[in-house]
Amino acid sequence: MRAQRLDEAQPFGAGPAAAQAAIEQLGYVQIDTINVIERCHHHILFSRIPGYRRADLAALQSAEKSIFEYWTHALSYVPTSDLNLFMPAMRAYRDQPSAWFGSVTKAEVSAMVKRLKADGPLSIRDIDDDELVDKTHPWASRKPSKRVLQLMFYQGLVAISAREGMVKTYDLIERHFGWDKAPRPATERQVTAYLLERALRSQGVVSMDSICHLNAPAKKAVAELIAARVKARKLVPVTIEGAEKVPHWTTPAALDQTAATPANRVHILSPFDPLIIQRKRLKLMFGYDHIFEAYVPAAKRRYGYFALPVLVDDRVVAAADLKTDRQAGKLLVQKWIWLDEPGAEAKAAIDVELGRFERFQLQAEA
């Protein structure tokens, strides 16, 4: 809870600097397209910054350029100070593009570079001269230029310079960041250290799976680094009740921290929140088995289409299937399941938080 900054009312302050500090603490904030309630990147920051405004994130990305978008375990906002740690992955995409981008030619990439140089930053909406093709995937576009820009994004040739909802504006990466010279790519050893340190900072207590979430190839190098740090007494092996056979580690300093005093602090969390996204870890630490049921047939859903865990201090007490009716100006509670009895004071605090959450859903875009 301390590592996730969910044990304080306002751990990062307010304004764009608070959003920057939150992203740096968490390491990254996932971006997602689902808009039943506010999209998860805004929701995750709102959970930790009471006065969060969507414009804060836009300012960091487009004006201050202190965060950038790239792939972690999913598309995410990442501190620009960590960009060089992703450059080896960008280089790998240039050396060997995935099959998904197999139809994109070097000539198409060169043509897009020339177009961006001549016309400036572009979104897919700005490109109106494509010869439309049939979609090959539900999330694909009929414009071939979209796949070209996506490949160039993964290759580190372009950056997403702005975002309006889920519409991205692309610019040449060196122009977006104003580079005279690109940063030096991190070494493999530096990337390994980054994965471990990011997990320790944002999770507090880590396992191999939590450090290398959806990144199995990194496990061998991470294991070697952990062994070296344990030997140097920079890491301490710990045992988690219920998972005695799964190695966990933390820092000596983390073991000296005092737990926060219960205060009926309520968080209505996104299913993509970093506290929630690793399901096995969530169940182990909180005894809560979250199920993302948006793709489950309605008759088979337990919690609902887009259930949100309701956290009171360090207990998940409910799962709430919420939906924002923007036309009617209401937050709809479609289903509510109590998982634990929180007590009268906590229920009153939940009601207050639901009101705050509704106001956030309905506030005008800044």
mmCIF file of C-alpha atoms in Angstrom:
data_model
loop_
_atom_site.group_PDB
_atom_site.id
_atom_site.type_symbol
_atom_site.label_atom_id
_atom_site.label_comp_id
_atom_site.label_asym_id
_atom_site.label_seq_id
_atom_site.Cartn_x
_atom_site.Cartn_y
_atom_site.Cartn_z
ATOM 1 C CA MET A 1 0.000 0.000 0.000
ATOM 2 C CA ARG A 2 2.842 2.384 0.806
ATOM 3 C CA ALA A 3 4.643 1.599 -2.443
ATOM 4 C CA GLN A 4 1.449 2.217 -4.412
ATOM 5 C CA ARG A 5 0.822 5.449 -2.491
ATOM 6 C CA LEU A 6 -2.678 4.343 -1.539
ATOM 7 C CA ASP A 7 -2.115 4.735 2.197
ATOM 8 C CA GLU A 8 -2.266 8.563 2.208
ATOM 9 C CA ALA A 9 -4.984 11.011 1.239
ATOM 10 C CA GLN A 10 -2.845 13.221 -1.031
ATOM 11 C CA PRO A 11 0.614 11.697 -1.423
ATOM 12 C CA PHE A 12 1.721 13.651 -4.495
ATOM 13 C CA GLY A 13 0.180 17.087 -4.033
ATOM 14 C CA ALA A 14 -1.684 18.625 -6.968
ATOM 15 C CA GLY A 15 -1.254 19.786 -10.563
ATOM 16 C CA PRO A 16 0.932 18.387 -13.354
ATOM 17 C CA ALA A 17 3.844 17.891 -10.940
ATOM 18 C CA ALA A 18 1.681 15.484 -8.936
ATOM 19 C CA ALA A 19 0.863 13.445 -12.039
ATOM 20 C CA GLN A 20 4.560 13.356 -12.929
ATOM 21 C CA ALA A 21 5.493 12.179 -9.433
ATOM 22 C CA ALA A 22 2.809 9.486 -9.517
ATOM 23 C CA ILE A 23 3.993 8.091 -12.854
ATOM 24 C CA GLU A 24 7.581 8.092 -11.620
ATOM 25 C CA GLN A 25 6.600 6.246 -8.440
ATOM 26 C CA LEU A 26 4.527 3.635 -10.270
ATOM 27 C CA GLY A 27 7.001 3.327 -13.148
ATOM 28 C CA TYR A 28 4.257 3.471 -15.740
ATOM 29 C CA VAL A 29 0.520 4.066 -16.036
ATOM 30 C CA GLN A 30 -1.413 1.812 -18.396
ATOM 31 C CA ILE A 31 -3.498 3.279 -21.230
ATOM 32 C CA ASP A 32 -6.681 1.525 -22.315
ATOM 33 C CA THR A 33 -9.453 2.129 -24.826
ATOM 34 C CA ILE A 34 -12.466 1.065 -22.726
ATOM 35 C CA ASN A 35 -14.604 4.098 -21.891
ATOM 36 C CA VAL A 36 -17.483 2.674 -19.815
ATOM 37 C CA ILE A 37 -16.180 4.980 -17.118
ATOM 38 C CA GLU A 38 -13.204 7.338 -17.453
ATOM 39 C CA ARG A 39 -10.307 5.685 -19.253
ATOM 40 C CA CYS A 40 -7.910 3.892 -16.957
ATOM 41 C CA HIS A 41 -4.895 6.202 -17.330
ATOM 42 C CA HIS A 42 -6.931 9.088 -15.922
ATOM 43 C CA HIS A 43 -8.621 6.816 -13.375
ATOM 44 C CA ILE A 44 -5.307 5.486 -12.005
ATOM 45 C CA LEU A 45 -3.993 9.005 -11.444
ATOM 46 C CA PHE A 46 -7.288 10.199 -9.937
ATOM 47 C CA SER A 47 -7.054 7.378 -7.382
ATOM 48 C CA ARG A 48 -3.818 8.897 -6.048
ATOM 49 C CA ILE A 49 -4.330 12.608 -6.758
ATOM 50 C CA PRO A 50 -7.631 13.979 -5.370
ATOM 51 C CA GLY A 51 -7.478 17.147 -7.492
ATOM 52 C CA TYR A 52 -6.309 15.420 -10.684
ATOM 53 C CA ARG A 53 -7.327 17.015 -13.986
ATOM 54 C CA ARG A 54 -6.999 15.388 -17.399
ATOM 55 C CA ALA A 55 -5.178 18.464 -18.678
ATOM 56 C CA ASP A 56 -2.342 17.676 -16.261
ATOM 57 C CA LEU A 57 -1.475 14.537 -18.204
ATOM 58 C CA ALA A 58 -1.752 16.336 -21.543
ATOM 59 C CA ALA A 59 0.613 19.051 -20.293
ATOM 60 C CA LEU A 60 3.233 16.490 -19.296
ATOM 61 C CA GLN A 61 3.027 14.679 -22.638
ATOM 62 C CA SER A 62 2.745 17.560 -25.101
ATOM 63 C CA ALA A 63 4.162 20.669 -23.406
ATOM 64 C CA GLU A 64 6.698 19.524 -20.810
ATOM 65 C CA LYS A 65 7.440 16.272 -22.692
ATOM 66 C CA SER A 66 8.423 14.692 -19.397
ATOM 67 C CA ILE A 67 6.420 11.538 -20.117
ATOM 68 C CA PHE A 68 6.102 9.467 -23.278
ATOM 69 C CA GLU A 69 4.029 6.548 -24.503
ATOM 70 C CA TYR A 70 5.522 3.125 -25.055
ATOM 71 C CA TRP A 71 4.861 -0.556 -24.455
ATOM 72 C CA THR A 72 5.543 -1.976 -20.982
ATOM 73 C CA HIS A 73 3.238 -4.953 -20.443
ATOM 74 C CA ALA A 74 0.678 -2.797 -22.307
ATOM 75 C CA LEU A 75 0.660 0.648 -23.898
ATOM 76 C CA SER A 76 1.558 3.013 -21.069
ATOM 77 C CA TYR A 77 2.745 6.448 -20.022
ATOM 78 C CA VAL A 78 6.374 6.265 -18.881
ATOM 79 C CA PRO A 79 8.715 8.974 -17.499
ATOM 80 C CA THR A 80 10.886 10.409 -20.275
ATOM 81 C CA SER A 81 13.861 9.991 -17.958
ATOM 82 C CA ASP A 82 13.466 6.239 -18.571
ATOM 83 C CA LEU A 83 13.290 6.492 -22.374
ATOM 84 C CA ASN A 84 16.806 5.171 -22.988
ATOM 85 C CA LEU A 85 15.803 1.960 -21.167
ATOM 86 C CA PHE A 86 13.268 1.270 -23.914
ATOM 87 C CA MET A 87 15.612 2.048 -26.788
ATOM 88 C CA PRO A 88 16.953 -1.534 -27.019
ATOM 89 C CA ALA A 89 13.370 -2.715 -27.614
ATOM 90 C CA MET A 90 12.942 -0.008 -30.262
ATOM 91 C CA ARG A 91 16.129 -1.150 -31.958
ATOM 92 C CA ALA A 92 14.898 -4.751 -31.923
ATOM 93 C CA TYR A 93 11.756 -3.666 -33.790
ATOM 94 C CA ARG A 94 13.950 -2.001 -36.409
ATOM 95 C CA ASP A 95 16.150 -5.067 -36.765
ATOM 96 C CA GLN A 96 13.292 -7.551 -36.867
ATOM 97 C CA PRO A 97 9.724 -6.210 -37.143
ATOM 98 C CA SER A 98 7.018 -8.494 -35.803
ATOM 99 C CA ALA A 99 4.733 -10.415 -38.171
ATOM 100 C CA TRP A 100 1.934 -7.966 -37.323
ATOM 101 C CA PHE A 101 3.836 -5.277 -39.278
ATOM 102 C CA GLY A 102 5.169 -7.651 -41.933
ATOM 103 C CA SER A 103 3.314 -5.924 -44.746
ATOM 104 C CA VAL A 104 4.902 -2.515 -44.061
ATOM 105 C CA THR A 105 7.776 -1.791 -46.452
ATOM 106 C CA LYS A 106 10.878 0.339 -45.948
ATOM 107 C CA ALA A 107 9.639 2.550 -48.769
ATOM 108 C CA GLU A 108 6.415 3.248 -46.853
ATOM 109 C CA VAL A 109 8.402 4.152 -43.741
ATOM 110 C CA SER A 110 10.663 6.475 -45.746
ATOM 111 C CA ALA A 111 7.641 8.127 -47.359
ATOM 112 C CA MET A 112 6.040 8.720 -43.951
ATOM 113 C CA VAL A 113 9.266 10.234 -42.587
ATOM 114 C CA LYS A 114 9.303 12.667 -45.537
ATOM 115 C CA ARG A 115 5.645 13.505 -44.989
ATOM 116 C CA LEU A 116 6.158 14.236 -41.291
ATOM 117 C CA LYS A 117 9.186 16.398 -42.078
ATOM 118 C CA ALA A 118 7.173 18.386 -44.614
ATOM 119 C CA ASP A 119 3.753 18.567 -42.937
ATOM 120 C CA GLY A 120 4.584 18.437 -39.228
ATOM 121 C CA PRO A 121 2.839 16.221 -36.636
ATOM 122 C CA LEU A 122 -0.015 14.085 -38.003
ATOM 123 C CA SER A 123 -2.882 12.010 -36.671
ATOM 124 C CA ILE A 124 -4.515 9.303 -38.732
ATOM 125 C CA ARG A 125 -7.428 11.713 -39.198
ATOM 126 C CA ASP A 126 -5.105 14.129 -41.001
ATOM 127 C CA ILE A 127 -4.275 11.522 -43.643
ATOM 128 C CA ASP A 128 -7.001 11.583 -46.285
ATOM 129 C CA ASP A 129 -5.210 10.242 -49.349
ATOM 130 C CA ASP A 130 -4.881 6.562 -48.342
ATOM 131 C CA GLU A 131 -6.329 3.873 -50.564
ATOM 132 C CA LEU A 132 -8.627 2.155 -48.074
ATOM 133 C CA VAL A 133 -8.305 -1.589 -47.470
ATOM 134 C CA ASP A 134 -10.357 -4.193 -45.626
ATOM 135 C CA LYS A 135 -9.659 -4.538 -41.910
ATOM 136 C CA THR A 136 -7.621 -7.581 -40.899
ATOM 137 C CA HIS A 137 -8.422 -7.170 -37.178
ATOM 138 C CA PRO A 138 -11.279 -5.510 -35.235
ATOM 139 C CA TRP A 139 -8.843 -2.893 -33.852
ATOM 140 C CA ALA A 140 -7.168 -2.265 -37.195
ATOM 141 C CA SER A 141 -7.809 0.647 -39.549
ATOM 142 C CA ARG A 142 -8.797 0.744 -43.189
ATOM 143 C CA LYS A 143 -5.994 3.275 -43.679
ATOM 144 C CA PRO A 144 -2.645 1.575 -44.380
ATOM 145 C CA SER A 145 -0.890 4.620 -42.945
ATOM 146 C CA LYS A 146 -1.999 3.628 -39.449
ATOM 147 C CA ARG A 147 0.041 0.439 -39.536
ATOM 148 C CA VAL A 148 3.049 2.358 -40.890
ATOM 149 C CA LEU A 149 2.838 4.873 -38.034
ATOM 150 C CA GLN A 150 2.378 2.097 -35.485
ATOM 151 C CA LEU A 151 5.497 0.317 -36.701
ATOM 152 C CA MET A 152 7.468 3.560 -36.628
ATOM 153 C CA PHE A 153 6.239 4.119 -33.061
ATOM 154 C CA TYR A 154 7.525 0.736 -31.912
ATOM 155 C CA GLN A 155 10.784 1.347 -33.784
ATOM 156 C CA GLY A 156 11.293 4.647 -31.971
ATOM 157 C CA LEU A 157 11.160 6.697 -35.178
ATOM 158 C CA VAL A 158 8.093 8.651 -34.047
ATOM 159 C CA ALA A 159 6.673 9.649 -30.681
ATOM 160 C CA ILE A 160 3.053 10.249 -29.771
ATOM 161 C CA SER A 161 3.174 13.995 -29.287
ATOM 162 C CA ALA A 162 -0.466 14.454 -28.264
ATOM 163 C CA ARG A 163 -3.576 12.443 -27.592
ATOM 164 C CA GLU A 164 -7.236 13.423 -27.898
ATOM 165 C CA GLY A 165 -9.207 10.565 -26.381
ATOM 166 C CA MET A 166 -7.740 7.597 -28.228
ATOM 167 C CA VAL A 167 -6.702 9.592 -31.336
ATOM 168 C CA LYS A 168 -2.922 9.910 -31.339
ATOM 169 C CA THR A 169 -0.819 12.575 -33.029
ATOM 170 C CA TYR A 170 2.594 11.377 -34.197
ATOM 171 C CA ASP A 171 5.762 13.402 -34.672
ATOM 172 C CA LEU A 172 9.339 12.513 -35.524
ATOM 173 C CA ILE A 173 10.857 11.549 -32.188
ATOM 174 C CA GLU A 174 13.913 13.796 -32.455
ATOM 175 C CA ARG A 175 11.729 16.803 -33.308
ATOM 176 C CA HIS A 176 9.232 16.076 -30.535
ATOM 177 C CA PHE A 177 11.942 15.940 -27.870
ATOM 178 C CA GLY A 178 14.159 18.570 -29.487
ATOM 179 C CA TRP A 179 17.166 16.272 -29.618
ATOM 180 C CA ASP A 180 20.410 17.359 -31.189
ATOM 181 C CA LYS A 181 21.604 13.876 -30.395
ATOM 182 C CA ALA A 182 19.521 10.895 -29.274
ATOM 183 C CA PRO A 183 20.143 9.474 -25.782
ATOM 184 C CA ARG A 184 22.530 6.542 -25.499
ATOM 185 C CA PRO A 185 20.535 3.257 -25.360
ATOM 186 C CA ALA A 186 20.709 1.457 -22.021
ATOM 187 C CA THR A 187 22.759 -1.704 -21.715
ATOM 188 C CA GLU A 188 21.165 -5.063 -20.988
ATOM 189 C CA ARG A 189 22.475 -4.840 -17.422
ATOM 190 C CA GLN A 190 20.895 -1.407 -16.969
ATOM 191 C CA VAL A 191 17.535 -2.648 -18.272
ATOM 192 C CA THR A 192 17.633 -5.581 -15.844
ATOM 193 C CA ALA A 193 18.388 -3.272 -12.917
ATOM 194 C CA TYR A 194 15.563 -0.993 -14.015
ATOM 195 C CA LEU A 195 13.032 -3.832 -14.002
ATOM 196 C CA LEU A 196 14.011 -4.840 -10.470
ATOM 197 C CA GLU A 197 14.172 -1.310 -9.070
ATOM 198 C CA ARG A 198 10.885 -0.272 -10.697
ATOM 199 C CA ALA A 199 9.155 -3.257 -9.109
ATOM 200 C CA LEU A 200 10.670 -2.646 -5.662
ATOM 201 C CA ARG A 201 9.668 1.017 -5.779
ATOM 202 C CA SER A 202 6.074 0.411 -6.897
ATOM 203 C CA GLN A 203 5.327 -2.945 -5.253
ATOM 204 C CA GLY A 204 7.334 -2.955 -2.024
ATOM 205 C CA VAL A 205 7.523 -6.746 -1.846
ATOM 206 C CA VAL A 206 8.350 -8.498 -5.112
ATOM 207 C CA SER A 207 8.437 -11.951 -6.676
ATOM 208 C CA MET A 208 9.984 -13.039 -9.947
ATOM 209 C CA ASP A 209 6.571 -12.973 -11.617
ATOM 210 C CA SER A 210 5.727 -9.527 -10.281
ATOM 211 C CA ILE A 211 9.056 -8.088 -11.462
ATOM 212 C CA CYS A 212 8.816 -9.709 -14.913
ATOM 213 C CA HIS A 213 5.062 -9.403 -15.479
ATOM 214 C CA LEU A 214 4.446 -10.676 -19.040
ATOM 215 C CA ASN A 215 8.204 -10.534 -19.655
ATOM 216 C CA ALA A 216 9.460 -14.083 -19.132
ATOM 217 C CA PRO A 217 12.670 -13.626 -21.189
ATOM 218 C CA ALA A 218 13.966 -11.192 -18.551
ATOM 219 C CA LYS A 219 13.727 -13.678 -15.666
ATOM 220 C CA LYS A 220 17.177 -15.260 -15.978
ATOM 221 C CA ALA A 221 19.048 -11.958 -15.785
ATOM 222 C CA VAL A 222 16.769 -10.657 -13.018
ATOM 223 C CA ALA A 223 17.356 -13.823 -10.965
ATOM 224 C CA GLU A 224 21.127 -13.327 -11.216
ATOM 225 C CA LEU A 225 20.823 -9.701 -10.122
ATOM 226 C CA ILE A 226 18.587 -10.631 -7.177
ATOM 227 C CA ALA A 227 21.092 -13.240 -6.009
ATOM 228 C CA ALA A 228 23.896 -10.661 -6.130
ATOM 229 C CA ARG A 229 21.871 -8.110 -4.178
ATOM 230 C CA VAL A 230 20.830 -10.648 -1.546
ATOM 231 C CA LYS A 231 24.496 -11.567 -1.112
ATOM 232 C CA ALA A 232 25.325 -7.857 -0.727
ATOM 233 C CA ARG A 233 22.455 -7.531 1.796
ATOM 234 C CA LYS A 234 20.706 -4.964 -0.376
ATOM 235 C CA LEU A 235 17.706 -7.313 -0.648
ATOM 236 C CA VAL A 236 16.115 -9.511 1.992
ATOM 237 C CA PRO A 237 14.267 -12.774 1.221
ATOM 238 C CA VAL A 238 10.806 -12.807 2.801
ATOM 239 C CA THR A 239 8.060 -15.410 3.116
ATOM 240 C CA ILE A 240 4.420 -14.592 2.401
ATOM 241 C CA GLU A 241 1.833 -16.601 4.272
ATOM 242 C CA GLY A 242 -0.034 -18.765 1.788
ATOM 243 C CA ALA A 243 2.808 -18.715 -0.730
ATOM 244 C CA GLU A 244 5.649 -20.183 1.291
ATOM 245 C CA LYS A 245 7.147 -21.897 -1.768
ATOM 246 C CA VAL A 246 7.195 -18.717 -3.891
ATOM 247 C CA PRO A 247 10.334 -16.629 -3.222
ATOM 248 C CA HIS A 248 9.720 -12.973 -2.423
ATOM 249 C CA TRP A 249 12.147 -10.152 -1.656
ATOM 250 C CA THR A 250 12.130 -6.637 -0.304
ATOM 251 C CA THR A 251 14.622 -4.031 0.889
ATOM 252 C CA PRO A 252 15.795 -3.735 4.496
ATOM 253 C CA ALA A 253 14.347 -0.208 4.586
ATOM 254 C CA ALA A 254 10.898 -1.452 3.564
ATOM 255 C CA LEU A 255 10.837 -3.873 6.500
ATOM 256 C CA ASP A 256 11.389 -0.960 8.879
ATOM 257 C CA GLN A 257 8.339 0.987 7.681
ATOM 258 C CA THR A 258 5.309 1.345 9.925
ATOM 259 C CA ALA A 259 1.938 0.437 8.473
ATOM 260 C CA ALA A 260 -0.575 3.244 8.067
ATOM 261 C CA THR A 261 -3.241 3.590 10.745
ATOM 262 C CA PRO A 262 -6.692 2.495 9.453
ATOM 263 C CA ALA A 263 -8.665 5.603 8.516
ATOM 264 C CA ASN A 264 -11.550 4.314 6.350
ATOM 265 C CA ARG A 265 -9.673 5.626 3.298
ATOM 266 C CA VAL A 266 -11.640 4.552 0.213
ATOM 267 C CA HIS A 267 -10.368 3.959 -3.318
ATOM 268 C CA ILE A 268 -12.564 2.829 -6.209
ATOM 269 C CA LEU A 269 -9.896 1.267 -8.374
ATOM 270 C CA SER A 270 -9.628 0.581 -12.082
ATOM 271 C CA PRO A 271 -9.277 -3.096 -13.089
ATOM 272 C CA PHE A 272 -6.090 -1.893 -14.833
ATOM 273 C CA ASP A 273 -4.711 -0.219 -11.706
ATOM 274 C CA PRO A 274 -1.195 -1.461 -10.900
ATOM 275 C CA LEU A 275 -2.489 -2.790 -7.580
ATOM 276 C CA ILE A 276 -5.097 -4.896 -9.422
ATOM 277 C CA ILE A 277 -3.556 -5.868 -12.765
ATOM 278 C CA GLN A 278 -1.434 -8.774 -11.480
ATOM 279 C CA ARG A 279 -4.272 -11.104 -10.510
ATOM 280 C CA LYS A 280 -2.321 -13.856 -8.704
ATOM 281 C CA ARG A 281 -0.456 -11.304 -6.633
ATOM 282 C CA LEU A 282 -3.717 -9.502 -5.841
ATOM 283 C CA LYS A 283 -5.325 -12.707 -4.598
ATOM 284 C CA LEU A 284 -2.286 -13.580 -2.502
ATOM 285 C CA MET A 285 -1.937 -10.162 -0.869
ATOM 286 C CA PHE A 286 -5.592 -9.184 -0.524
ATOM 287 C CA GLY A 287 -7.538 -12.440 -0.750
ATOM 288 C CA TYR A 288 -9.509 -11.024 -3.670
ATOM 289 C CA ASP A 289 -9.869 -12.864 -6.976
ATOM 290 C CA HIS A 290 -10.675 -10.160 -9.520
ATOM 291 C CA ILE A 291 -12.331 -11.234 -12.765
ATOM 292 C CA PHE A 292 -12.345 -8.948 -15.805
ATOM 293 C CA GLU A 293 -15.631 -9.875 -17.427
ATOM 294 C CA ALA A 294 -16.018 -7.427 -20.317
ATOM 295 C CA TYR A 295 -15.393 -10.311 -22.715
ATOM 296 C CA VAL A 296 -17.422 -12.860 -20.757
ATOM 297 C CA PRO A 297 -21.023 -13.613 -21.877
ATOM 298 C CA ALA A 298 -23.474 -11.662 -19.726
ATOM 299 C CA ALA A 299 -25.097 -14.794 -18.298
ATOM 300 C CA LYS A 300 -21.747 -16.023 -16.973
ATOM 301 C CA ARG A 301 -20.597 -12.809 -15.292
ATOM 302 C CA ARG A 302 -20.123 -12.810 -11.542
ATOM 303 C CA TYR A 303 -19.204 -9.207 -10.812
ATOM 304 C CA GLY A 304 -20.391 -7.463 -13.987
ATOM 305 C CA TYR A 305 -19.157 -6.085 -17.294
ATOM 306 C CA PHE A 306 -16.617 -3.621 -15.875
ATOM 307 C CA ALA A 307 -16.354 -4.319 -12.163
ATOM 308 C CA LEU A 308 -14.203 -2.044 -10.024
ATOM 309 C CA PRO A 309 -12.681 -3.216 -6.738
ATOM 310 C CA VAL A 310 -13.608 -1.010 -3.780
ATOM 311 C CA LEU A 311 -10.694 -0.720 -1.370
ATOM 312 C CA VAL A 312 -11.125 0.472 2.219
ATOM 313 C CA ASP A 313 -7.686 0.959 3.752
ATOM 314 C CA ASP A 314 -6.073 -2.396 2.863
ATOM 315 C CA ARG A 315 -9.225 -4.499 2.360
ATOM 316 C CA VAL A 316 -11.146 -5.073 -0.869
ATOM 317 C CA VAL A 317 -14.674 -4.895 0.542
ATOM 318 C CA ALA A 318 -16.782 -4.792 -2.623
ATOM 319 C CA ALA A 319 -16.866 -5.140 -6.398
ATOM 320 C CA ALA A 320 -18.943 -2.480 -8.151
ATOM 321 C CA ASP A 321 -20.035 -2.641 -11.778
ATOM 322 C CA LEU A 322 -20.284 1.058 -12.642
ATOM 323 C CA LYS A 323 -21.148 2.880 -15.843
ATOM 324 C CA THR A 324 -21.104 6.579 -16.640
ATOM 325 C CA ASP A 325 -24.233 7.824 -18.385
ATOM 326 C CA ARG A 326 -22.776 11.030 -19.740
ATOM 327 C CA GLN A 327 -25.957 12.081 -21.501
ATOM 328 C CA ALA A 328 -28.039 11.834 -18.328
ATOM 329 C CA GLY A 329 -25.217 13.146 -16.140
ATOM 330 C CA LYS A 330 -25.210 10.177 -13.774
ATOM 331 C CA LEU A 331 -22.932 7.431 -12.543
ATOM 332 C CA LEU A 332 -24.930 4.210 -12.688
ATOM 333 C CA VAL A 333 -24.407 1.385 -10.206
ATOM 334 C CA GLN A 334 -25.362 -1.629 -12.310
ATOM 335 C CA LYS A 335 -24.288 -4.220 -9.757
ATOM 336 C CA TRP A 336 -22.764 -4.128 -6.291
ATOM 337 C CA ILE A 337 -21.382 -7.155 -4.462
ATOM 338 C CA TRP A 338 -20.165 -6.915 -0.882
ATOM 339 C CA LEU A 339 -17.125 -9.108 -0.286
ATOM 340 C CA ASP A 340 -16.571 -8.110 3.326
ATOM 341 C CA GLU A 341 -18.515 -6.209 5.989
ATOM 342 C CA PRO A 342 -16.767 -2.824 6.211
ATOM 343 C CA GLY A 343 -18.811 -1.313 9.056
ATOM 344 C CA ALA A 344 -21.068 1.723 9.191
ATOM 345 C CA GLU A 345 -18.304 4.353 9.151
ATOM 346 C CA ALA A 346 -16.625 2.754 6.150
ATOM 347 C CA LYS A 347 -19.952 2.541 4.293
ATOM 348 C CA ALA A 348 -20.469 6.254 4.864
ATOM 349 C CA ALA A 349 -16.963 6.902 3.529
ATOM 350 C CA ILE A 350 -17.748 4.770 0.458
ATOM 351 C CA ASP A 351 -20.848 6.900 -0.236
ATOM 352 C CA VAL A 352 -18.728 10.060 -0.077
ATOM 353 C CA GLU A 353 -16.140 8.559 -2.426
ATOM 354 C CA LEU A 354 -18.838 7.466 -4.877
ATOM 355 C CA GLY A 355 -20.019 11.062 -5.051
ATOM 356 C CA ARG A 356 -16.495 12.309 -5.694
ATOM 357 C CA PHE A 357 -15.966 9.595 -8.279
ATOM 358 C CA GLU A 358 -19.188 10.586 -10.066
ATOM 359 C CA ARG A 359 -18.124 14.238 -10.192
ATOM 360 C CA PHE A 360 -14.821 13.214 -11.733
ATOM 361 C CA GLN A 361 -16.584 11.128 -14.364
ATOM 362 C CA LEU A 362 -18.819 14.005 -15.410
ATOM 363 C CA GLN A 363 -16.495 16.997 -15.176
ATOM 364 C CA ALA A 364 -15.838 18.724 -18.475
ATOM 365 C CA GLU A 365 -12.587 17.993 -20.260
ATOM 366 C CA ALA A 366 -10.050 20.687 -19.462
#
